[in-house]
PDB file of C-alpha atoms in Angstrom:
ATOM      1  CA  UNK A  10       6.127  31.077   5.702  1.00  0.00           C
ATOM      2  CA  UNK A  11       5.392  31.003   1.796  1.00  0.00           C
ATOM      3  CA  UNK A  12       2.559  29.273   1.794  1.00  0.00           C
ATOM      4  CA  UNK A  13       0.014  29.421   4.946  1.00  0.00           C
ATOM      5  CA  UNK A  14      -1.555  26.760   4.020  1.00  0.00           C
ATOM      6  CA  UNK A  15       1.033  24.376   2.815  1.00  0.00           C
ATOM      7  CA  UNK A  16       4.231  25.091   5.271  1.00  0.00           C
ATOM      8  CA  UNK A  17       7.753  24.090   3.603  1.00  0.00           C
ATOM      9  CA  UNK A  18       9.454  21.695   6.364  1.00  0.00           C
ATOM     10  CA  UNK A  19      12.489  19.892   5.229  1.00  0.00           C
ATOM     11  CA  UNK A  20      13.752  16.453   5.981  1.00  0.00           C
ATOM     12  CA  UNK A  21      17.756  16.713   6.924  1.00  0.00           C
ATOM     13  CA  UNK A  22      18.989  14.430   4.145  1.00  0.00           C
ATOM     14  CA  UNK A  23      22.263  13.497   5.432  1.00  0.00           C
ATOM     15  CA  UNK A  24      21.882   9.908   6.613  1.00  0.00           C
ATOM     16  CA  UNK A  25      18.311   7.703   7.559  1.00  0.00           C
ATOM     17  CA  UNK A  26      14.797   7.371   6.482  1.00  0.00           C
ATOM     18  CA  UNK A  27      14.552  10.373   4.891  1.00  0.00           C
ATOM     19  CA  UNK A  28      12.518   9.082   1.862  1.00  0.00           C
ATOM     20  CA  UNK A  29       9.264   8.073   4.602  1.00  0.00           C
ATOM     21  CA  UNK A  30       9.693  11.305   6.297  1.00  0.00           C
ATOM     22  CA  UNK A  31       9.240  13.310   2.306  1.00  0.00           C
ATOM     23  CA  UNK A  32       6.314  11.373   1.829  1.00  0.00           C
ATOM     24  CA  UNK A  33       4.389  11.459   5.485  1.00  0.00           C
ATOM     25  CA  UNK A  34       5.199  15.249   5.106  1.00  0.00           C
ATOM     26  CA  UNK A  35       3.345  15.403   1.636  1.00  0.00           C
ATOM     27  CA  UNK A  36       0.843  13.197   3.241  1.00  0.00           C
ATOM     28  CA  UNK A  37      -0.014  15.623   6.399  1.00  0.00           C
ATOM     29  CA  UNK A  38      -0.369  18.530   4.587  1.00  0.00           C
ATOM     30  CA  UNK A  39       3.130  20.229   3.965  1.00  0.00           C
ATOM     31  CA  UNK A  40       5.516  21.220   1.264  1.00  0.00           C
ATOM     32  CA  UNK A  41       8.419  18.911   1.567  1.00  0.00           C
ATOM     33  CA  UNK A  42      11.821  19.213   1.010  1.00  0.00           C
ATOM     34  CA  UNK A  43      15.286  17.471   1.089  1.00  0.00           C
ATOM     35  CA  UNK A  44      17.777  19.363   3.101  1.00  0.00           C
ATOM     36  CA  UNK A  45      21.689  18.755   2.410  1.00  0.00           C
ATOM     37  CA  UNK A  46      23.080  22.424   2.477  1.00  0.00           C
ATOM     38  CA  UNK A  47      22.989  25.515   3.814  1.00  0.00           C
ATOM     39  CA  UNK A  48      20.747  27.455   1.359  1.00  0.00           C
ATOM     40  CA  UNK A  49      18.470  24.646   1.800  1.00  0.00           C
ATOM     41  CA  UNK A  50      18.063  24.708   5.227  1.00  0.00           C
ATOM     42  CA  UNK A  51      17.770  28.649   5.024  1.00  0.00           C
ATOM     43  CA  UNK A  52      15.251  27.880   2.915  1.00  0.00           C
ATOM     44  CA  UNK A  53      12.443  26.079   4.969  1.00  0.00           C
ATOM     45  CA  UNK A  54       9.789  26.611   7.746  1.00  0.00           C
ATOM     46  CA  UNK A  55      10.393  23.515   9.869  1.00  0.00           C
ATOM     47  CA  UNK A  56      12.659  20.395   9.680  1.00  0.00           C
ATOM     48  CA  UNK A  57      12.818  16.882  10.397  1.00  0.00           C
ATOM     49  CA  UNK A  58      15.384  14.763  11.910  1.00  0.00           C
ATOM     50  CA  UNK A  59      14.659  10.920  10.622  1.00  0.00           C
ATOM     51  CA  UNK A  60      15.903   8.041  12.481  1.00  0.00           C
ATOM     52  CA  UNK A  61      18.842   6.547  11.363  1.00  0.00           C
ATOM     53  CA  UNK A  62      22.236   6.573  13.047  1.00  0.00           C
ATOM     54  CA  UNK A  63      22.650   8.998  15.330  1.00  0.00           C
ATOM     55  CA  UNK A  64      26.755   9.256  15.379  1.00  0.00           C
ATOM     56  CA  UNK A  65      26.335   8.946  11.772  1.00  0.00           C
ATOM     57  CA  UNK A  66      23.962  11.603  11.038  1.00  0.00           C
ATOM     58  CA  UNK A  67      26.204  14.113  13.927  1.00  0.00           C
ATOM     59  CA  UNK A  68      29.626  13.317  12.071  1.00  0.00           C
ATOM     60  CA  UNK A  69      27.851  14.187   8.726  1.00  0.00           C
ATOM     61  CA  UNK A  70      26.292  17.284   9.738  1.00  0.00           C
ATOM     62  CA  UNK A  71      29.630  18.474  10.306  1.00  0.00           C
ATOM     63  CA  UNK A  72      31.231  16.899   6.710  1.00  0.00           C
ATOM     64  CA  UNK A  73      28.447  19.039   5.155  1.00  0.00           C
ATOM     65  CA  UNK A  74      28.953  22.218   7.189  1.00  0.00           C
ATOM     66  CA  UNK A  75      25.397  22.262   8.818  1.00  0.00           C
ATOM     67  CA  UNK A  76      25.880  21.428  12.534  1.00  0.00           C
ATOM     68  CA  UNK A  77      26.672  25.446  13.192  1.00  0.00           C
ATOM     69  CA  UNK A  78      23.590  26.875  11.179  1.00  0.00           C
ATOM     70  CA  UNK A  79      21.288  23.554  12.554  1.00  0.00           C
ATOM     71  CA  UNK A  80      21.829  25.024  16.167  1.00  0.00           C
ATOM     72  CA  UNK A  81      21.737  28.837  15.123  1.00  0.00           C
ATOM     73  CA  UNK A  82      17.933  27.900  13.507  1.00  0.00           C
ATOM     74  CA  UNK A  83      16.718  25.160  16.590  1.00  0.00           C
ATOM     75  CA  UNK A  84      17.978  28.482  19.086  1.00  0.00           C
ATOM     76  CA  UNK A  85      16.108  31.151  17.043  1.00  0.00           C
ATOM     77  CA  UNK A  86      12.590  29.214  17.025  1.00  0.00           C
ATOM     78  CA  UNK A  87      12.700  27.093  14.238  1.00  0.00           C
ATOM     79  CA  UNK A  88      10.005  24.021  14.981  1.00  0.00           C
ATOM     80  CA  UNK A  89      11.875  20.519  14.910  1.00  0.00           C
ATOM     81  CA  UNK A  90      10.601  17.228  14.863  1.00  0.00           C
ATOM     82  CA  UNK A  91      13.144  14.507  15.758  1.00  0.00           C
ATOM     83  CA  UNK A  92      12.068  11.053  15.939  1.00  0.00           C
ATOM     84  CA  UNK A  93      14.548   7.943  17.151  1.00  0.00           C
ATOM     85  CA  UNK A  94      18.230   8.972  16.136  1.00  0.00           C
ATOM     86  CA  UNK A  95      16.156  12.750  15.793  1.00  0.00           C
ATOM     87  CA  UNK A  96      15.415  12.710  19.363  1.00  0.00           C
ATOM     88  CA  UNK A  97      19.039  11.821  20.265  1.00  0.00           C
ATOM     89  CA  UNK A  98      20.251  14.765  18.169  1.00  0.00           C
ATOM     90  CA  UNK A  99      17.331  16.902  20.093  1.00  0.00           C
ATOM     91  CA  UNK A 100      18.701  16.029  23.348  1.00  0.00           C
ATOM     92  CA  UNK A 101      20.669  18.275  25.839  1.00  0.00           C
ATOM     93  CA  UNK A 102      22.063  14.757  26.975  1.00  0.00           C
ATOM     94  CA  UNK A 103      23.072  11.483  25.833  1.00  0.00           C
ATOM     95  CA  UNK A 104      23.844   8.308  27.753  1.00  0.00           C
ATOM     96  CA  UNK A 105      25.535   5.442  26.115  1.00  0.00           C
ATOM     97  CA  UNK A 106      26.908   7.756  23.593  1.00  0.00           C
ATOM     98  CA  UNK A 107      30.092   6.922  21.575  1.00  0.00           C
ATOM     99  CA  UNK A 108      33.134   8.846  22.216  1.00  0.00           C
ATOM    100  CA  UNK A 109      32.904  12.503  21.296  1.00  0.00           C
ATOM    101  CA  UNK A 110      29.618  12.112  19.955  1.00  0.00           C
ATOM    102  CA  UNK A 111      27.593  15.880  20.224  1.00  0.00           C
ATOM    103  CA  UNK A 112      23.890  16.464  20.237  1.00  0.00           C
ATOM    104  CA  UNK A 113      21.980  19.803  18.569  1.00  0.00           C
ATOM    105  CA  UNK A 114      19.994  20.020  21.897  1.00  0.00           C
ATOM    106  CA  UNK A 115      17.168  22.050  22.330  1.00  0.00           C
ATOM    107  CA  UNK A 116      15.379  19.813  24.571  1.00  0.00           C
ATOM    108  CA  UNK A 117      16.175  19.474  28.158  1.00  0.00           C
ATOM    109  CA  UNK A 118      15.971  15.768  28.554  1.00  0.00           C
ATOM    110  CA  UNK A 119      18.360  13.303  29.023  1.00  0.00           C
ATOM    111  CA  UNK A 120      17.976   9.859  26.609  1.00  0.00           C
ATOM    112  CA  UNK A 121      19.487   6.733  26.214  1.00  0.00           C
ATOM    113  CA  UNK A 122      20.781   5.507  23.191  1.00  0.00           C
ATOM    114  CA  UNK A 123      19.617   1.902  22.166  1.00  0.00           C
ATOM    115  CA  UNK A 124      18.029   1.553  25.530  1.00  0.00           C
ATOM    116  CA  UNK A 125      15.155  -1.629  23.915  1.00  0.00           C
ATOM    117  CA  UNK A 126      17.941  -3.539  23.103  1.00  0.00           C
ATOM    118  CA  UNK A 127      19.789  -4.350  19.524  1.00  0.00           C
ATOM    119  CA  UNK A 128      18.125  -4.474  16.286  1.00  0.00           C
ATOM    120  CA  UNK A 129      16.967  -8.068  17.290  1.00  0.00           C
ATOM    121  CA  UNK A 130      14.900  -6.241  20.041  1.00  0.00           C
ATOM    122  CA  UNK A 131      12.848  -3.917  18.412  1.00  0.00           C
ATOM    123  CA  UNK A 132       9.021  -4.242  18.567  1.00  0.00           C
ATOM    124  CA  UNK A 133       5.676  -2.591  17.843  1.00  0.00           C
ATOM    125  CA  UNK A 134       2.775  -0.658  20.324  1.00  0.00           C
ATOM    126  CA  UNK A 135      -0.526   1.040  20.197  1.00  0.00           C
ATOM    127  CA  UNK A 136       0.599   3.956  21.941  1.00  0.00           C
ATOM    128  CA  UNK A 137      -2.152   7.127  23.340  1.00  0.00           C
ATOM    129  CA  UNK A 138       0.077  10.152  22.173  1.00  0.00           C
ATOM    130  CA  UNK A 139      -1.843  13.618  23.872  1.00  0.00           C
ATOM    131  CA  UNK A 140      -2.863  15.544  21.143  1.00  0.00           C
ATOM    132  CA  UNK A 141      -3.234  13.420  18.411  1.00  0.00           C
ATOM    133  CA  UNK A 142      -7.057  12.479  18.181  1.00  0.00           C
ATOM    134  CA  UNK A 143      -8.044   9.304  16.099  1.00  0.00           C
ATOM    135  CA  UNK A 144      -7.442   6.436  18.795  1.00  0.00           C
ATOM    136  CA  UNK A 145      -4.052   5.136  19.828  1.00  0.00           C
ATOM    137  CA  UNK A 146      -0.750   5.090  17.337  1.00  0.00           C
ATOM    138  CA  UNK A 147       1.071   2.588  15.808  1.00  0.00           C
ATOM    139  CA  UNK A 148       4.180   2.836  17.186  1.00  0.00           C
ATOM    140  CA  UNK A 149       7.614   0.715  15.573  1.00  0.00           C
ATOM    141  CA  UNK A 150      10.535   0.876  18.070  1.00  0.00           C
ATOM    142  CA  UNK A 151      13.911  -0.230  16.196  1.00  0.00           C
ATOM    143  CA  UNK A 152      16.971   0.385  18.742  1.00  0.00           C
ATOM    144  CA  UNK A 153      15.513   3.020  19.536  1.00  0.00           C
ATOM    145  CA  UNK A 154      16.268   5.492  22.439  1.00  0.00           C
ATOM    146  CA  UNK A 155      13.885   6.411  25.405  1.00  0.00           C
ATOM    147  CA  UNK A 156      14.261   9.327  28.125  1.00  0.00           C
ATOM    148  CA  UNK A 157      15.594   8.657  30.956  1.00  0.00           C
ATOM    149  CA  UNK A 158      14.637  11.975  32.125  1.00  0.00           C
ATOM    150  CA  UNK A 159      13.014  15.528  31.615  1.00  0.00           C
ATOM    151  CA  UNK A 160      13.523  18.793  32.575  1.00  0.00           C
ATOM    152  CA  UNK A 161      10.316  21.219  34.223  1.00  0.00           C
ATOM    153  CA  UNK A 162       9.435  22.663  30.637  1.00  0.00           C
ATOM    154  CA  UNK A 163       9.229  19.286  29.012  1.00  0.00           C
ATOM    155  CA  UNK A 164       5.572  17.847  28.187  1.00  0.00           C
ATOM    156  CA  UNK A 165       5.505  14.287  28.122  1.00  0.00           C
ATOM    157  CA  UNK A 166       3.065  13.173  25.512  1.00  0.00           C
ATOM    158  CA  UNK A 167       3.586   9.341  25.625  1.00  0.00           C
ATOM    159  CA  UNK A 168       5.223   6.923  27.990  1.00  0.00           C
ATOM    160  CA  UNK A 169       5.612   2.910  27.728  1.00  0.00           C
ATOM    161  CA  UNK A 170       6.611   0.475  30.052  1.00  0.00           C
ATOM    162  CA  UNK A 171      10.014  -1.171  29.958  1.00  0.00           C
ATOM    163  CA  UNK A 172      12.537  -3.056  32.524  1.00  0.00           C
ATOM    164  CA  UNK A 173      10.023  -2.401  34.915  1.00  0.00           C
ATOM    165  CA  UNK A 174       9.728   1.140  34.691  1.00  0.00           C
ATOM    166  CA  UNK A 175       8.012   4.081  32.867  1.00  0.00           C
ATOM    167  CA  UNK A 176      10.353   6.060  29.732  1.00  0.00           C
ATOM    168  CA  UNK A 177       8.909   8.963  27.894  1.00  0.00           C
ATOM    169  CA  UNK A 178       8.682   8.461  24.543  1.00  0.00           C
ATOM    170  CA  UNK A 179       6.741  11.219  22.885  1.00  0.00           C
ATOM    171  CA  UNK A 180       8.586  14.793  24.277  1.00  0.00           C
ATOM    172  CA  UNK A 181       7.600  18.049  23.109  1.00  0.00           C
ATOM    173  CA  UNK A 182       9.509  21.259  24.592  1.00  0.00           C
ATOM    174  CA  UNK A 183       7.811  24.728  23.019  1.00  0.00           C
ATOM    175  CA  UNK A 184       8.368  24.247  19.092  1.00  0.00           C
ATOM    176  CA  UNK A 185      10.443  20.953  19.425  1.00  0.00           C
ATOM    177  CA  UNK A 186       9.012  17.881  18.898  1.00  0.00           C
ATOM    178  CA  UNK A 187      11.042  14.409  19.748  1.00  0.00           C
ATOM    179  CA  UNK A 188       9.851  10.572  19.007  1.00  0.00           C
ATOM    180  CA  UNK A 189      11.451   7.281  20.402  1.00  0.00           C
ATOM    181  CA  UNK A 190       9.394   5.395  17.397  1.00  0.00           C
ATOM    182  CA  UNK A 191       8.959   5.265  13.296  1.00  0.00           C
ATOM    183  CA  UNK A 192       5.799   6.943  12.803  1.00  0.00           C
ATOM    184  CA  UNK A 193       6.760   7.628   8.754  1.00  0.00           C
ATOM    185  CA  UNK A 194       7.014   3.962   8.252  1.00  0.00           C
ATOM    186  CA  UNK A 195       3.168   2.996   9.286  1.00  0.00           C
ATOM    187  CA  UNK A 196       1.341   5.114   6.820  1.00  0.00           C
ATOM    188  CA  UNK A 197      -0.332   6.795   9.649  1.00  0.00           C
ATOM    189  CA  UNK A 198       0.715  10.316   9.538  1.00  0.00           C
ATOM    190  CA  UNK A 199      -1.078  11.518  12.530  1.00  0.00           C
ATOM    191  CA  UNK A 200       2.484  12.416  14.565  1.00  0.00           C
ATOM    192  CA  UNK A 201       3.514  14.648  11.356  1.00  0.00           C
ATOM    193  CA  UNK A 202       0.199  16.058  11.230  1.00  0.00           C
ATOM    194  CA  UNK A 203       0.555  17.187  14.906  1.00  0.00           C
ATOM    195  CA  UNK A 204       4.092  18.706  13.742  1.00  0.00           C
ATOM    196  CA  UNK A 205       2.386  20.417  10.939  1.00  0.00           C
ATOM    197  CA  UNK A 206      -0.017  21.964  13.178  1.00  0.00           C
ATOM    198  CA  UNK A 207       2.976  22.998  15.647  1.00  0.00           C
ATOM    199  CA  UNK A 208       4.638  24.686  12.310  1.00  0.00           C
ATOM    200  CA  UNK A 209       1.336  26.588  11.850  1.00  0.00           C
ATOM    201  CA  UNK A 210       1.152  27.937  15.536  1.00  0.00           C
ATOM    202  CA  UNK A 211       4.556  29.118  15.600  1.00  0.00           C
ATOM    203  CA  UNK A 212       4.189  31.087  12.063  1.00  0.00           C
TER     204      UNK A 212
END
C-alpha cells in the first residue's frame, strides 16, 4: 500500500456507476482510481465493482482482457467491494442468469438476479448494516439482486424482508465485501468507509 493513510482502491470502469463509486471513495478517505486495464488494476490496493449490468459488465471484462487477472487478484487477497451487479459478479452462484453468463466468485453465496422485481420495482430502506455505526443506512434497491443463500464462512451484515421471507443483503466473506443496494448514490459514504477500513486491516 503507497499510502497508509490514503489506500488506492479502484473502481472497475468497464460498464455502471462508476462516476458515484470515484467520488464516495474520495469521500471515505481513499485514493481513487478508474480501472480499465491491466496495469491499472496491477496498480491498486482494493477495487470496486459498481452496479450496473451484470452480463454487461462480465462480457466486457473479457473484451478488455481483465476477467483472468480480476480472479488471479480476488484469489490472492485482494479486498473487493461489490455492490448490486458487484455482488452478482462476487457470487460463486447465480440464479436467473442469462445463458453463459460467468461470475468472478469469491463469495460462497448463491444470489438472484433481479429478484425485487423490474426497474419499475425498485425502492428505498433504512437498513441496520453491523459494523457501520451512525444509525441505520439509506439503502436504494434498483433491480437489484438478493441472496438466496450463504455458505458457513459468510457474515451476514444486513437482511430485509421480501415475498414473505428474509434475503441477505449486506455479505461480507474475509476481505470481500458484497451489497444488494446503491450506497454511492445517497451521499452517505458510511458502506465505503467500512470497505476502507477492511482495505486497512488487510494491508
Amino acid at each position: 500500500m503507497t499510502d497508509r493513510t490514503r489506500p488506492v482502491i479502484g473502481v472497475l470502469a468497464v460498464q455502471g456507476d462508476v462516476r458515484e463509486h470515484l467520488a464516495a471513495l474520495e469521500g471515505a478517505g481513499a485514493q481513487a482510481l478508474a480501472v480499465r486495464r491491466r496495469e491499472e488494476l496491477a496498480s491498486v490496493d482494493a477495487l470496486v465493482l459498481p452496479g450496473g449490468e451484470s452480463t454487461t459488465i462480465d462480457k466486457l471484462t473479457r473484451i478488455f482482457d481483465l476477467r483472468d487477472p480480476l480472479r488471479s487478484r480476488i484469489a490472492e487477497g485482494m479486498p473487493v467491494y461489490g455492490s448490486c451487479a458487484g455482488m452478482i459478479l462476487l457470487a460463486d452462484r447465480i440464479l436467473d442468469g442469462h445463458r453463459d453468463q460467468q461470475t468472478l466468485g469469491g463469495i460462497d453465496i448463491t444470489v438472484r438476479r433481479n429478484a425485487f422485481g423490474r426497474q419499475v420495482d425498485s425502492y428505498e430502506t433504512d437498513l441496520d448494516v453491523v459494523g457501520v455505526d451512525g444509525g441505520p443506512v439509506r439503502a436504494v434497491f434498483i433491480r437489484a439482486p438478493w441472496v438466496e443463500e450463504a455458505g458457513p464462512g459468510v457474515e451476514v451484515l444486513a437482511s430485509v424482508e421480501a415475498k414473505g421471507e428474509t434475503h441477505p443483503v449486506v455479505v461480507r466473506q474475509g476481505r470481500l465485501l458484497a451489497t444488494s443496494f446503491h450506497p454511492e448514490v445517497t451521499g452517505d459514504h458510511r458502506v465505503h468507509r467500512l470497505f476502507v477500513q477492511m482495505v486497512h486491516g488487510s494491508a
